[in-house]
mmCIF file with all atom_site columns, C-alpha atoms in Angstrom:
data_model
loop_
_atom_site.group_PDB
_atom_site.id
_atom_site.type_symbol
_atom_site.label_atom_id
_atom_site.label_alt_id
_atom_site.label_comp_id
_atom_site.label_asym_id
_atom_site.label_entity_id
_atom_site.label_seq_id
_atom_site.pdbx_PDB_ins_code
_atom_site.Cartn_x
_atom_site.Cartn_y
_atom_site.Cartn_z
_atom_site.occupancy
_atom_site.B_iso_or_equiv
_atom_site.pdbx_formal_charge
_atom_site.auth_seq_id
_atom_site.auth_comp_id
_atom_site.auth_asym_id
_atom_site.auth_atom_id
_atom_site.pdbx_PDB_model_num
ATOM 1   C CA . UNK A 1 1   ? 4.543   19.008  35.378  1.00 50.00 ? 578 UNK A CA 1
ATOM 2   C CA . UNK A 1 2   ? 6.403   22.019  36.755  1.00 51.00 ? 579 UNK A CA 1
ATOM 3   C CA . UNK A 1 3   ? 9.412   23.574  35.657  1.00 50.00 ? 580 UNK A CA 1
ATOM 4   C CA . UNK A 1 4   ? 11.275  22.000  38.784  1.00 49.00 ? 581 UNK A CA 1
ATOM 5   C CA . UNK A 1 5   ? 10.104  18.800  37.946  1.00 53.00 ? 582 UNK A CA 1
ATOM 6   C CA . UNK A 1 6   ? 11.070  18.822  34.308  1.00 50.00 ? 583 UNK A CA 1
ATOM 7   C CA . UNK A 1 7   ? 14.563  19.687  35.175  1.00 48.00 ? 584 UNK A CA 1
ATOM 8   C CA . UNK A 1 8   ? 14.875  17.156  37.785  1.00 54.00 ? 585 UNK A CA 1
ATOM 9   C CA . UNK A 1 9   ? 13.246  14.560  35.727  1.00 52.00 ? 586 UNK A CA 1
ATOM 10  C CA . UNK A 1 10  ? 15.295  11.416  35.230  1.00 49.00 ? 587 UNK A CA 1
ATOM 11  C CA . UNK A 1 11  ? 13.762  9.515   32.161  1.00 49.00 ? 588 UNK A CA 1
ATOM 12  C CA . UNK A 1 12  ? 16.318  6.924   32.121  1.00 47.00 ? 589 UNK A CA 1
ATOM 13  C CA . UNK A 1 13  ? 15.014  5.683   35.634  1.00 52.00 ? 590 UNK A CA 1
ATOM 14  C CA . UNK A 1 14  ? 11.649  5.166   34.146  1.00 52.00 ? 591 UNK A CA 1
ATOM 15  C CA . UNK A 1 15  ? 11.643  1.727   32.434  1.00 52.00 ? 592 UNK A CA 1
ATOM 16  C CA . UNK A 1 16  ? 9.578   1.252   29.262  1.00 51.00 ? 593 UNK A CA 1
ATOM 17  C CA . UNK A 1 17  ? 9.600   4.901   28.148  1.00 47.00 ? 594 UNK A CA 1
ATOM 18  C CA . UNK A 1 18  ? 12.431  4.684   25.754  1.00 48.00 ? 595 UNK A CA 1
ATOM 19  C CA . UNK A 1 19  ? 11.106  1.353   24.109  1.00 42.00 ? 596 UNK A CA 1
ATOM 20  C CA . UNK A 1 20  ? 7.803   2.838   23.677  1.00 44.00 ? 597 UNK A CA 1
ATOM 21  C CA . UNK A 1 21  ? 9.163   5.885   21.990  1.00 44.00 ? 598 UNK A CA 1
ATOM 22  C CA . UNK A 1 22  ? 11.176  3.894   19.679  1.00 46.00 ? 599 UNK A CA 1
ATOM 23  C CA . UNK A 1 23  ? 8.015   1.763   18.575  1.00 44.00 ? 600 UNK A CA 1
ATOM 24  C CA . UNK A 1 24  ? 6.068   4.874   18.007  1.00 52.00 ? 601 UNK A CA 1
ATOM 25  C CA . UNK A 1 25  ? 8.674   6.288   15.707  1.00 58.00 ? 602 UNK A CA 1
ATOM 26  C CA . UNK A 1 26  ? 8.932   3.011   14.172  1.00 58.00 ? 603 UNK A CA 1
ATOM 27  C CA . UNK A 1 27  ? 5.327   2.747   13.408  1.00 56.00 ? 604 UNK A CA 1
ATOM 28  C CA . UNK A 1 28  ? 5.165   6.442   12.153  1.00 63.00 ? 605 UNK A CA 1
ATOM 29  C CA . UNK A 1 29  ? 8.011   5.700   9.929   1.00 68.00 ? 606 UNK A CA 1
ATOM 30  C CA . UNK A 1 30  ? 6.477   2.666   8.405   1.00 70.00 ? 607 UNK A CA 1
ATOM 31  C CA . UNK A 1 31  ? 3.407   4.505   7.973   1.00 69.00 ? 608 UNK A CA 1
ATOM 32  C CA . UNK A 1 32  ? 5.041   7.175   5.963   1.00 73.00 ? 609 UNK A CA 1
ATOM 33  C CA . UNK A 1 33  ? 6.719   4.656   3.841   1.00 71.00 ? 610 UNK A CA 1
ATOM 34  C CA . UNK A 1 34  ? 3.424   3.084   3.111   1.00 77.00 ? 611 UNK A CA 1
ATOM 35  C CA . UNK A 1 35  ? 1.865   6.513   2.254   1.00 79.00 ? 612 UNK A CA 1
ATOM 36  C CA . UNK A 1 36  ? 4.661   7.489   -0.224  1.00 86.00 ? 613 UNK A CA 1
ATOM 37  C CA . UNK A 1 37  ? 4.328   3.918   -1.938  1.00 87.00 ? 614 UNK A CA 1
ATOM 38  C CA . UNK A 1 38  ? 0.535   4.269   -2.013  1.00 87.00 ? 615 UNK A CA 1
ATOM 39  C CA . UNK A 1 39  ? 0.876   7.781   -3.679  1.00 89.00 ? 616 UNK A CA 1
ATOM 40  C CA . UNK A 1 40  ? 3.144   6.331   -6.373  1.00 92.00 ? 617 UNK A CA 1
ATOM 41  C CA . UNK A 1 41  ? 0.859   3.343   -7.064  1.00 91.00 ? 618 UNK A CA 1
ATOM 42  C CA . UNK A 1 42  ? -2.128  5.730   -7.169  1.00 93.00 ? 619 UNK A CA 1
ATOM 43  C CA . UNK A 1 43  ? -0.068  7.931   -9.665  1.00 94.00 ? 620 UNK A CA 1
ATOM 44  C CA . UNK A 1 44  ? 0.433   4.695   -12.061 1.00 95.00 ? 621 UNK A CA 1
ATOM 45  C CA . UNK A 1 45  ? -3.330  3.599   -11.765 1.00 95.00 ? 622 UNK A CA 1
ATOM 46  C CA . UNK A 1 46  ? -4.256  7.279   -12.747 1.00 95.00 ? 623 UNK A CA 1
ATOM 47  C CA . UNK A 1 47  ? -2.297  7.227   -15.694 1.00 95.00 ? 624 UNK A CA 1
ATOM 48  C CA . UNK A 1 48  ? -3.512  3.763   -16.614 1.00 95.00 ? 625 UNK A CA 1
ATOM 49  C CA . UNK A 1 49  ? -7.353  4.977   -16.437 1.00 95.00 ? 626 UNK A CA 1
ATOM 50  C CA . UNK A 1 50  ? -6.240  8.170   -18.308 1.00 95.00 ? 627 UNK A CA 1
ATOM 51  C CA . UNK A 1 51  ? -4.902  6.063   -21.154 1.00 94.00 ? 628 UNK A CA 1
ATOM 52  C CA . UNK A 1 52  ? -8.048  3.985   -20.993 1.00 93.00 ? 629 UNK A CA 1
ATOM 53  C CA . UNK A 1 53  ? -10.214 7.055   -21.473 1.00 92.00 ? 630 UNK A CA 1
ATOM 54  C CA . UNK A 1 54  ? -8.229  8.505   -24.185 1.00 91.00 ? 631 UNK A CA 1
ATOM 55  C CA . UNK A 1 55  ? -8.447  5.236   -26.158 1.00 89.00 ? 632 UNK A CA 1
ATOM 56  C CA . UNK A 1 56  ? -12.190 5.146   -25.571 1.00 86.00 ? 633 UNK A CA 1
ATOM 57  C CA . UNK A 1 57  ? -12.522 8.762   -26.889 1.00 86.00 ? 634 UNK A CA 1
ATOM 58  C CA . UNK A 1 58  ? -10.198 8.027   -29.711 1.00 85.00 ? 635 UNK A CA 1
ATOM 59  C CA . UNK A 1 59  ? -11.898 4.524   -30.632 1.00 81.00 ? 636 UNK A CA 1
ATOM 60  C CA . UNK A 1 60  ? -15.399 6.390   -30.534 1.00 78.00 ? 637 UNK A CA 1
ATOM 61  C CA . UNK A 1 61  ? -14.319 9.001   -32.918 1.00 72.00 ? 638 UNK A CA 1
ATOM 62  C CA . UNK A 1 62  ? -12.528 6.580   -35.616 1.00 55.00 ? 639 UNK A CA 1
ATOM 63  C CA . UNK A 1 63  ? -13.921 7.381   -38.881 1.00 44.00 ? 640 UNK A CA 1
ATOM 64  C CA . UNK A 1 64  ? -16.312 9.900   -37.638 1.00 46.00 ? 641 UNK A CA 1
ATOM 65  C CA . UNK A 1 65  ? -16.454 13.068  -35.528 1.00 46.00 ? 642 UNK A CA 1
ATOM 66  C CA . UNK A 1 66  ? -16.710 12.950  -31.838 1.00 45.00 ? 643 UNK A CA 1
ATOM 67  C CA . UNK A 1 67  ? -20.569 13.008  -30.960 1.00 47.00 ? 644 UNK A CA 1
ATOM 68  C CA . UNK A 1 68  ? -21.650 10.977  -34.102 1.00 49.00 ? 645 UNK A CA 1
ATOM 69  C CA . UNK A 1 69  ? -18.971 8.162   -33.392 1.00 50.00 ? 646 UNK A CA 1
ATOM 70  C CA . UNK A 1 70  ? -17.324 5.696   -35.576 1.00 53.00 ? 647 UNK A CA 1
ATOM 71  C CA . UNK A 1 71  ? -19.245 3.593   -38.349 1.00 59.00 ? 648 UNK A CA 1
ATOM 72  C CA . UNK A 1 72  ? -19.418 0.743   -35.936 1.00 61.00 ? 649 UNK A CA 1
ATOM 73  C CA . UNK A 1 73  ? -19.834 2.403   -32.555 1.00 70.00 ? 650 UNK A CA 1
ATOM 74  C CA . UNK A 1 74  ? -23.382 2.345   -31.047 1.00 69.00 ? 651 UNK A CA 1
ATOM 75  C CA . UNK A 1 75  ? -24.328 3.994   -27.652 1.00 74.00 ? 652 UNK A CA 1
ATOM 76  C CA . UNK A 1 76  ? -24.747 1.521   -25.007 1.00 74.00 ? 653 UNK A CA 1
ATOM 77  C CA . UNK A 1 77  ? -27.544 2.235   -22.633 1.00 75.00 ? 654 UNK A CA 1
ATOM 78  C CA . UNK A 1 78  ? -26.347 1.818   -19.297 1.00 81.00 ? 655 UNK A CA 1
ATOM 79  C CA . UNK A 1 79  ? -28.453 -0.175  -17.051 1.00 85.00 ? 656 UNK A CA 1
ATOM 80  C CA . UNK A 1 80  ? -30.171 1.872   -14.034 1.00 90.00 ? 657 UNK A CA 1
ATOM 81  C CA . UNK A 1 81  ? -28.618 -0.561  -11.370 1.00 94.00 ? 658 UNK A CA 1
ATOM 82  C CA . UNK A 1 82  ? -25.086 1.492   -12.150 1.00 95.00 ? 659 UNK A CA 1
ATOM 83  C CA . UNK A 1 83  ? -26.803 4.483   -10.336 1.00 96.00 ? 660 UNK A CA 1
ATOM 84  C CA . UNK A 1 84  ? -27.346 2.239   -7.356  1.00 97.00 ? 661 UNK A CA 1
ATOM 85  C CA . UNK A 1 85  ? -23.961 0.894   -7.539  1.00 97.00 ? 662 UNK A CA 1
ATOM 86  C CA . UNK A 1 86  ? -22.412 4.257   -7.589  1.00 97.00 ? 663 UNK A CA 1
ATOM 87  C CA . UNK A 1 87  ? -24.445 5.295   -4.478  1.00 98.00 ? 664 UNK A CA 1
ATOM 88  C CA . UNK A 1 88  ? -23.145 2.087   -2.635  1.00 98.00 ? 665 UNK A CA 1
ATOM 89  C CA . UNK A 1 89  ? -19.530 2.934   -3.531  1.00 98.00 ? 666 UNK A CA 1
ATOM 90  C CA . UNK A 1 90  ? -20.129 6.647   -2.222  1.00 98.00 ? 667 UNK A CA 1
ATOM 91  C CA . UNK A 1 91  ? -21.497 5.116   1.142   1.00 98.00 ? 668 UNK A CA 1
ATOM 92  C CA . UNK A 1 92  ? -18.577 2.989   1.287   1.00 98.00 ? 669 UNK A CA 1
ATOM 93  C CA . UNK A 1 93  ? -16.106 5.736   0.931   1.00 98.00 ? 670 UNK A CA 1
ATOM 94  C CA . UNK A 1 94  ? -17.876 7.807   3.496   1.00 98.00 ? 671 UNK A CA 1
ATOM 95  C CA . UNK A 1 95  ? -17.861 4.836   5.933   1.00 98.00 ? 672 UNK A CA 1
ATOM 96  C CA . UNK A 1 96  ? -14.141 4.528   5.723   1.00 97.00 ? 673 UNK A CA 1
ATOM 97  C CA . UNK A 1 97  ? -13.690 8.308   6.164   1.00 97.00 ? 674 UNK A CA 1
ATOM 98  C CA . UNK A 1 98  ? -15.811 7.909   9.356   1.00 97.00 ? 675 UNK A CA 1
ATOM 99  C CA . UNK A 1 99  ? -13.476 5.196   10.570  1.00 96.00 ? 676 UNK A CA 1
ATOM 100 C CA . UNK A 1 100 ? -10.645 7.389   9.887   1.00 95.00 ? 677 UNK A CA 1
ATOM 101 C CA . UNK A 1 101 ? -12.149 10.182  12.020  1.00 96.00 ? 678 UNK A CA 1
ATOM 102 C CA . UNK A 1 102 ? -13.005 7.385   14.933  1.00 95.00 ? 679 UNK A CA 1
ATOM 103 C CA . UNK A 1 103 ? -9.263  6.273   14.739  1.00 93.00 ? 680 UNK A CA 1
ATOM 104 C CA . UNK A 1 104 ? -8.047  9.883   15.229  1.00 92.00 ? 681 UNK A CA 1
ATOM 105 C CA . UNK A 1 105 ? -10.282 10.177  18.328  1.00 92.00 ? 682 UNK A CA 1
ATOM 106 C CA . UNK A 1 106 ? -9.353  6.900   19.620  1.00 90.00 ? 683 UNK A CA 1
ATOM 107 C CA . UNK A 1 107 ? -12.851 5.552   19.506  1.00 91.00 ? 684 UNK A CA 1
ATOM 108 C CA . UNK A 1 108 ? -12.355 1.836   18.969  1.00 90.00 ? 685 UNK A CA 1
ATOM 109 C CA . UNK A 1 109 ? -15.962 0.917   18.719  1.00 92.00 ? 686 UNK A CA 1
ATOM 110 C CA . UNK A 1 110 ? -16.848 3.444   16.151  1.00 94.00 ? 687 UNK A CA 1
ATOM 111 C CA . UNK A 1 111 ? -13.688 2.525   14.213  1.00 94.00 ? 688 UNK A CA 1
ATOM 112 C CA . UNK A 1 112 ? -14.619 -1.079  13.975  1.00 94.00 ? 689 UNK A CA 1
ATOM 113 C CA . UNK A 1 113 ? -18.197 -0.464  12.875  1.00 95.00 ? 690 UNK A CA 1
ATOM 114 C CA . UNK A 1 114 ? -17.386 2.140   10.310  1.00 97.00 ? 691 UNK A CA 1
ATOM 115 C CA . UNK A 1 115 ? -14.395 0.285   9.079   1.00 96.00 ? 692 UNK A CA 1
ATOM 116 C CA . UNK A 1 116 ? -16.129 -3.051  8.592   1.00 97.00 ? 693 UNK A CA 1
ATOM 117 C CA . UNK A 1 117 ? -19.251 -1.347  6.956   1.00 97.00 ? 694 UNK A CA 1
ATOM 118 C CA . UNK A 1 118 ? -17.150 0.521   4.619   1.00 97.00 ? 695 UNK A CA 1
ATOM 119 C CA . UNK A 1 119 ? -15.542 -2.864  3.262   1.00 97.00 ? 696 UNK A CA 1
ATOM 120 C CA . UNK A 1 120 ? -18.949 -4.773  3.210   1.00 98.00 ? 697 UNK A CA 1
ATOM 121 C CA . UNK A 1 121 ? -20.384 -2.095  0.993   1.00 98.00 ? 698 UNK A CA 1
ATOM 122 C CA . UNK A 1 122 ? -17.562 -2.310  -1.345  1.00 98.00 ? 699 UNK A CA 1
ATOM 123 C CA . UNK A 1 123 ? -18.404 -6.103  -1.459  1.00 98.00 ? 700 UNK A CA 1
ATOM 124 C CA . UNK A 1 124 ? -22.005 -5.145  -2.287  1.00 98.00 ? 701 UNK A CA 1
ATOM 125 C CA . UNK A 1 125 ? -20.809 -2.723  -4.999  1.00 98.00 ? 702 UNK A CA 1
ATOM 126 C CA . UNK A 1 126 ? -18.826 -5.453  -6.743  1.00 97.00 ? 703 UNK A CA 1
ATOM 127 C CA . UNK A 1 127 ? -21.988 -7.741  -6.495  1.00 97.00 ? 704 UNK A CA 1
ATOM 128 C CA . UNK A 1 128 ? -23.818 -5.109  -8.187  1.00 97.00 ? 705 UNK A CA 1
ATOM 129 C CA . UNK A 1 129 ? -21.450 -4.718  -10.976 1.00 96.00 ? 706 UNK A CA 1
ATOM 130 C CA . UNK A 1 130 ? -21.577 -8.316  -11.519 1.00 95.00 ? 707 UNK A CA 1
ATOM 131 C CA . UNK A 1 131 ? -25.210 -7.981  -11.662 1.00 95.00 ? 708 UNK A CA 1
ATOM 132 C CA . UNK A 1 132 ? -24.886 -5.571  -14.184 1.00 93.00 ? 709 UNK A CA 1
ATOM 133 C CA . UNK A 1 133 ? -22.945 -7.671  -16.200 1.00 91.00 ? 710 UNK A CA 1
ATOM 134 C CA . UNK A 1 134 ? -25.582 -10.359 -16.318 1.00 90.00 ? 711 UNK A CA 1
ATOM 135 C CA . UNK A 1 135 ? -28.003 -7.990  -17.187 1.00 88.00 ? 712 UNK A CA 1
ATOM 136 C CA . UNK A 1 136 ? -26.106 -7.012  -20.091 1.00 85.00 ? 713 UNK A CA 1
ATOM 137 C CA . UNK A 1 137 ? -25.461 -10.998 -21.000 1.00 81.00 ? 714 UNK A CA 1
ATOM 138 C CA . UNK A 1 138 ? -29.296 -11.274 -20.826 1.00 82.00 ? 715 UNK A CA 1
ATOM 139 C CA . UNK A 1 139 ? -29.746 -8.344  -23.317 1.00 74.00 ? 716 UNK A CA 1
ATOM 140 C CA . UNK A 1 140 ? -27.605 -10.478 -25.751 1.00 70.00 ? 717 UNK A CA 1
ATOM 141 C CA . UNK A 1 141 ? -24.335 -8.602  -25.541 1.00 66.00 ? 718 UNK A CA 1
ATOM 142 C CA . UNK A 1 142 ? -22.484 -11.900 -24.830 1.00 61.00 ? 719 UNK A CA 1
ATOM 143 C CA . UNK A 1 143 ? -24.647 -14.073 -27.209 1.00 41.00 ? 720 UNK A CA 1
ATOM 144 C CA . UNK A 1 144 ? -21.775 -14.505 -29.794 1.00 43.00 ? 721 UNK A CA 1
ATOM 145 C CA . UNK A 1 145 ? -19.348 -15.493 -26.920 1.00 41.00 ? 722 UNK A CA 1
ATOM 146 C CA . UNK A 1 146 ? -21.839 -18.000 -25.888 1.00 42.00 ? 723 UNK A CA 1
ATOM 147 C CA . UNK A 1 147 ? -21.935 -19.453 -29.265 1.00 39.00 ? 724 UNK A CA 1
ATOM 148 C CA . UNK A 1 148 ? -18.283 -19.632 -29.696 1.00 37.00 ? 725 UNK A CA 1
ATOM 149 C CA . UNK A 1 149 ? -18.069 -21.488 -26.413 1.00 38.00 ? 726 UNK A CA 1
ATOM 150 C CA . UNK A 1 150 ? -20.768 -24.051 -27.113 1.00 42.00 ? 727 UNK A CA 1
ATOM 151 C CA . UNK A 1 151 ? -19.384 -24.555 -30.507 1.00 38.00 ? 728 UNK A CA 1
ATOM 152 C CA . UNK A 1 152 ? -15.833 -25.171 -29.057 1.00 38.00 ? 729 UNK A CA 1
ATOM 153 C CA . UNK A 1 153 ? -17.211 -27.737 -26.868 1.00 41.00 ? 730 UNK A CA 1
ATOM 154 C CA . UNK A 1 154 ? -18.942 -29.560 -29.398 1.00 46.00 ? 731 UNK A CA 1
ATOM 155 C CA . UNK A 1 155 ? -16.107 -29.546 -32.069 1.00 45.00 ? 732 UNK A CA 1
ATOM 156 C CA . UNK A 1 156 ? -13.052 -28.162 -30.877 1.00 44.00 ? 733 UNK A CA 1
ATOM 157 C CA . UNK A 1 157 ? -11.544 -28.072 -34.442 1.00 48.00 ? 734 UNK A CA 1
ATOM 158 C CA . UNK A 1 158 ? -14.362 -25.976 -35.971 1.00 44.00 ? 735 UNK A CA 1
ATOM 159 C CA . UNK A 1 159 ? -13.485 -22.472 -37.066 1.00 44.00 ? 736 UNK A CA 1
ATOM 160 C CA . UNK A 1 160 ? -15.046 -19.453 -34.850 1.00 45.00 ? 737 UNK A CA 1
ATOM 161 C CA . UNK A 1 161 ? -18.518 -18.583 -36.167 1.00 45.00 ? 738 UNK A CA 1
ATOM 162 C CA . UNK A 1 162 ? -17.515 -14.804 -35.507 1.00 45.00 ? 739 UNK A CA 1
ATOM 163 C CA . UNK A 1 163 ? -16.288 -12.201 -33.263 1.00 43.00 ? 740 UNK A CA 1
ATOM 164 C CA . UNK A 1 164 ? -15.835 -13.225 -29.391 1.00 44.00 ? 741 UNK A CA 1
ATOM 165 C CA . UNK A 1 165 ? -18.061 -10.156 -28.403 1.00 43.00 ? 742 UNK A CA 1
ATOM 166 C CA . UNK A 1 166 ? -20.591 -8.264  -30.293 1.00 49.00 ? 743 UNK A CA 1
ATOM 167 C CA . UNK A 1 167 ? -19.541 -5.969  -32.716 1.00 61.00 ? 744 UNK A CA 1
ATOM 168 C CA . UNK A 1 168 ? -20.175 -2.764  -30.703 1.00 74.00 ? 745 UNK A CA 1
ATOM 169 C CA . UNK A 1 169 ? -16.842 -1.443  -29.343 1.00 78.00 ? 746 UNK A CA 1
ATOM 170 C CA . UNK A 1 170 ? -18.790 0.561   -26.682 1.00 79.00 ? 747 UNK A CA 1
ATOM 171 C CA . UNK A 1 171 ? -19.743 -2.750  -25.240 1.00 83.00 ? 748 UNK A CA 1
ATOM 172 C CA . UNK A 1 172 ? -16.151 -4.029  -25.066 1.00 83.00 ? 749 UNK A CA 1
ATOM 173 C CA . UNK A 1 173 ? -14.935 -0.771  -23.575 1.00 86.00 ? 750 UNK A CA 1
ATOM 174 C CA . UNK A 1 174 ? -17.721 -0.840  -20.927 1.00 89.00 ? 751 UNK A CA 1
ATOM 175 C CA . UNK A 1 175 ? -16.650 -4.477  -19.784 1.00 90.00 ? 752 UNK A CA 1
ATOM 176 C CA . UNK A 1 176 ? -12.999 -3.302  -19.847 1.00 91.00 ? 753 UNK A CA 1
ATOM 177 C CA . UNK A 1 177 ? -13.477 -0.202  -17.777 1.00 93.00 ? 754 UNK A CA 1
ATOM 178 C CA . UNK A 1 178 ? -15.700 -1.881  -15.136 1.00 94.00 ? 755 UNK A CA 1
ATOM 179 C CA . UNK A 1 179 ? -13.478 -5.156  -14.851 1.00 94.00 ? 756 UNK A CA 1
ATOM 180 C CA . UNK A 1 180 ? -10.250 -2.923  -14.497 1.00 95.00 ? 757 UNK A CA 1
ATOM 181 C CA . UNK A 1 181 ? -11.980 -0.849  -11.946 1.00 96.00 ? 758 UNK A CA 1
ATOM 182 C CA . UNK A 1 182 ? -13.373 -3.767  -9.950  1.00 96.00 ? 759 UNK A CA 1
ATOM 183 C CA . UNK A 1 183 ? -10.034 -5.494  -9.842  1.00 96.00 ? 760 UNK A CA 1
ATOM 184 C CA . UNK A 1 184 ? -8.679  -2.424  -8.104  1.00 96.00 ? 761 UNK A CA 1
ATOM 185 C CA . UNK A 1 185 ? -11.600 -2.511  -5.775  1.00 97.00 ? 762 UNK A CA 1
ATOM 186 C CA . UNK A 1 186 ? -10.736 -6.432  -4.972  1.00 96.00 ? 763 UNK A CA 1
ATOM 187 C CA . UNK A 1 187 ? -7.310  -5.566  -4.651  1.00 95.00 ? 764 UNK A CA 1
ATOM 188 C CA . UNK A 1 188 ? -8.317  -2.881  -1.958  1.00 95.00 ? 765 UNK A CA 1
ATOM 189 C CA . UNK A 1 189 ? -10.453 -5.315  -0.171  1.00 97.00 ? 766 UNK A CA 1
ATOM 190 C CA . UNK A 1 190 ? -7.260  -7.675  0.352   1.00 96.00 ? 767 UNK A CA 1
ATOM 191 C CA . UNK A 1 191 ? -5.618  -4.847  2.289   1.00 94.00 ? 768 UNK A CA 1
ATOM 192 C CA . UNK A 1 192 ? -9.005  -4.127  4.085   1.00 96.00 ? 769 UNK A CA 1
ATOM 193 C CA . UNK A 1 193 ? -9.354  -7.884  5.025   1.00 96.00 ? 770 UNK A CA 1
ATOM 194 C CA . UNK A 1 194 ? -5.947  -7.942  6.682   1.00 94.00 ? 771 UNK A CA 1
ATOM 195 C CA . UNK A 1 195 ? -6.656  -4.667  8.593   1.00 94.00 ? 772 UNK A CA 1
ATOM 196 C CA . UNK A 1 196 ? -10.100 -5.949  9.681   1.00 95.00 ? 773 UNK A CA 1
ATOM 197 C CA . UNK A 1 197 ? -8.491  -9.084  11.251  1.00 95.00 ? 774 UNK A CA 1
ATOM 198 C CA . UNK A 1 198 ? -6.427  -6.739  13.379  1.00 93.00 ? 775 UNK A CA 1
ATOM 199 C CA . UNK A 1 199 ? -9.445  -4.656  14.224  1.00 92.00 ? 776 UNK A CA 1
ATOM 200 C CA . UNK A 1 200 ? -11.317 -7.650  15.283  1.00 92.00 ? 777 UNK A CA 1
ATOM 201 C CA . UNK A 1 201 ? -8.439  -9.075  17.385  1.00 91.00 ? 778 UNK A CA 1
ATOM 202 C CA . UNK A 1 202 ? -8.834  -5.999  19.493  1.00 87.00 ? 779 UNK A CA 1
ATOM 203 C CA . UNK A 1 203 ? -5.799  -3.810  18.176  1.00 88.00 ? 780 UNK A CA 1
ATOM 204 C CA . UNK A 1 204 ? -5.910  -0.380  19.601  1.00 88.00 ? 781 UNK A CA 1
ATOM 205 C CA . UNK A 1 205 ? -7.194  2.555   17.482  1.00 87.00 ? 782 UNK A CA 1
ATOM 206 C CA . UNK A 1 206 ? -3.672  4.378   17.464  1.00 87.00 ? 783 UNK A CA 1
ATOM 207 C CA . UNK A 1 207 ? -1.919  1.072   16.237  1.00 89.00 ? 784 UNK A CA 1
ATOM 208 C CA . UNK A 1 208 ? -4.369  0.626   13.118  1.00 91.00 ? 785 UNK A CA 1
ATOM 209 C CA . UNK A 1 209 ? -4.932  4.179   12.508  1.00 91.00 ? 786 UNK A CA 1
ATOM 210 C CA . UNK A 1 210 ? -2.223  4.367   9.716   1.00 92.00 ? 787 UNK A CA 1
ATOM 211 C CA . UNK A 1 211 ? -3.701  1.341   7.865   1.00 92.00 ? 788 UNK A CA 1
ATOM 212 C CA . UNK A 1 212 ? -7.002  2.749   8.108   1.00 94.00 ? 789 UNK A CA 1
ATOM 213 C CA . UNK A 1 213 ? -6.040  6.006   6.662   1.00 94.00 ? 790 UNK A CA 1
ATOM 214 C CA . UNK A 1 214 ? -4.148  4.185   3.800   1.00 94.00 ? 791 UNK A CA 1
ATOM 215 C CA . UNK A 1 215 ? -7.472  2.100   3.087   1.00 95.00 ? 792 UNK A CA 1
ATOM 216 C CA . UNK A 1 216 ? -9.798  5.242   3.166   1.00 96.00 ? 793 UNK A CA 1
ATOM 217 C CA . UNK A 1 217 ? -7.286  7.261   0.807   1.00 96.00 ? 794 UNK A CA 1
ATOM 218 C CA . UNK A 1 218 ? -7.331  4.295   -1.593  1.00 96.00 ? 795 UNK A CA 1
ATOM 219 C CA . UNK A 1 219 ? -11.142 4.072   -1.569  1.00 96.00 ? 796 UNK A CA 1
ATOM 220 C CA . UNK A 1 220 ? -11.553 7.936   -1.940  1.00 97.00 ? 797 UNK A CA 1
ATOM 221 C CA . UNK A 1 221 ? -9.277  7.576   -5.140  1.00 97.00 ? 798 UNK A CA 1
ATOM 222 C CA . UNK A 1 222 ? -11.283 4.628   -6.770  1.00 97.00 ? 799 UNK A CA 1
ATOM 223 C CA . UNK A 1 223 ? -14.360 6.556   -6.087  1.00 97.00 ? 800 UNK A CA 1
ATOM 224 C CA . UNK A 1 224 ? -13.047 9.495   -7.742  1.00 97.00 ? 801 UNK A CA 1
ATOM 225 C CA . UNK A 1 225 ? -11.870 7.260   -10.597 1.00 97.00 ? 802 UNK A CA 1
ATOM 226 C CA . UNK A 1 226 ? -15.577 5.571   -11.052 1.00 96.00 ? 803 UNK A CA 1
ATOM 227 C CA . UNK A 1 227 ? -17.063 9.181   -11.026 1.00 96.00 ? 804 UNK A CA 1
ATOM 228 C CA . UNK A 1 228 ? -14.888 10.143  -13.912 1.00 95.00 ? 805 UNK A CA 1
ATOM 229 C CA . UNK A 1 229 ? -15.323 6.727   -15.947 1.00 94.00 ? 806 UNK A CA 1
ATOM 230 C CA . UNK A 1 230 ? -18.975 6.548   -15.219 1.00 93.00 ? 807 UNK A CA 1
ATOM 231 C CA . UNK A 1 231 ? -19.395 10.268  -16.259 1.00 91.00 ? 808 UNK A CA 1
ATOM 232 C CA . UNK A 1 232 ? -17.521 9.348   -19.633 1.00 89.00 ? 809 UNK A CA 1
ATOM 233 C CA . UNK A 1 233 ? -19.837 6.606   -20.301 1.00 87.00 ? 810 UNK A CA 1
ATOM 234 C CA . UNK A 1 234 ? -22.794 8.498   -19.466 1.00 86.00 ? 811 UNK A CA 1
ATOM 235 C CA . UNK A 1 235 ? -21.853 11.535  -21.647 1.00 79.00 ? 812 UNK A CA 1
ATOM 236 C CA . UNK A 1 236 ? -20.734 9.491   -24.684 1.00 67.00 ? 813 UNK A CA 1
#
């Protein structure tokens, strides 16, 4: 547009331009508010996992120096499947990052593909974590719990035969860490599912780009949390 055209332009005679501008500003404002809320929420979650890691290290060192462990602490051999699950979570985060790039470029087809793949890989990750729990169950770490359940069914008034979970606190912490992380993944999948509905209904890349960015940011954060917690389990 030339300078003369710009000076003589009458935007009030162009119907719809003002309305579209207001809609765009409203979308950007809502996206900014959601970003602030997500940032605060991630800060709370980070503090929660930091406290959990601190409790893990303190419990491991009770009545004994770090490295030797507490009297009742026995190192838990992590199932090899955890490495596969970690790789799946990495791929999920990469896919959501690719969806963010596609949204920025306005490539709706690539956005749909990568966004759906990212969420489905997160579902695979959760399924893998449940499989790890079953492997530990097969190894006998839930044997005492099964005994309590069977006894309660046969005789509800009978006293419990022993602790609900095996006496190794490392096992209890493993379940707690993986369950808490899995619950946050599950919560992220709720937001992913809502955005996926909009994607499949044909929403434009520009319209859903803010939601895709927020989902990707949340996934990257949970991947970082998993790296820290998994590394803690491996080193101790």
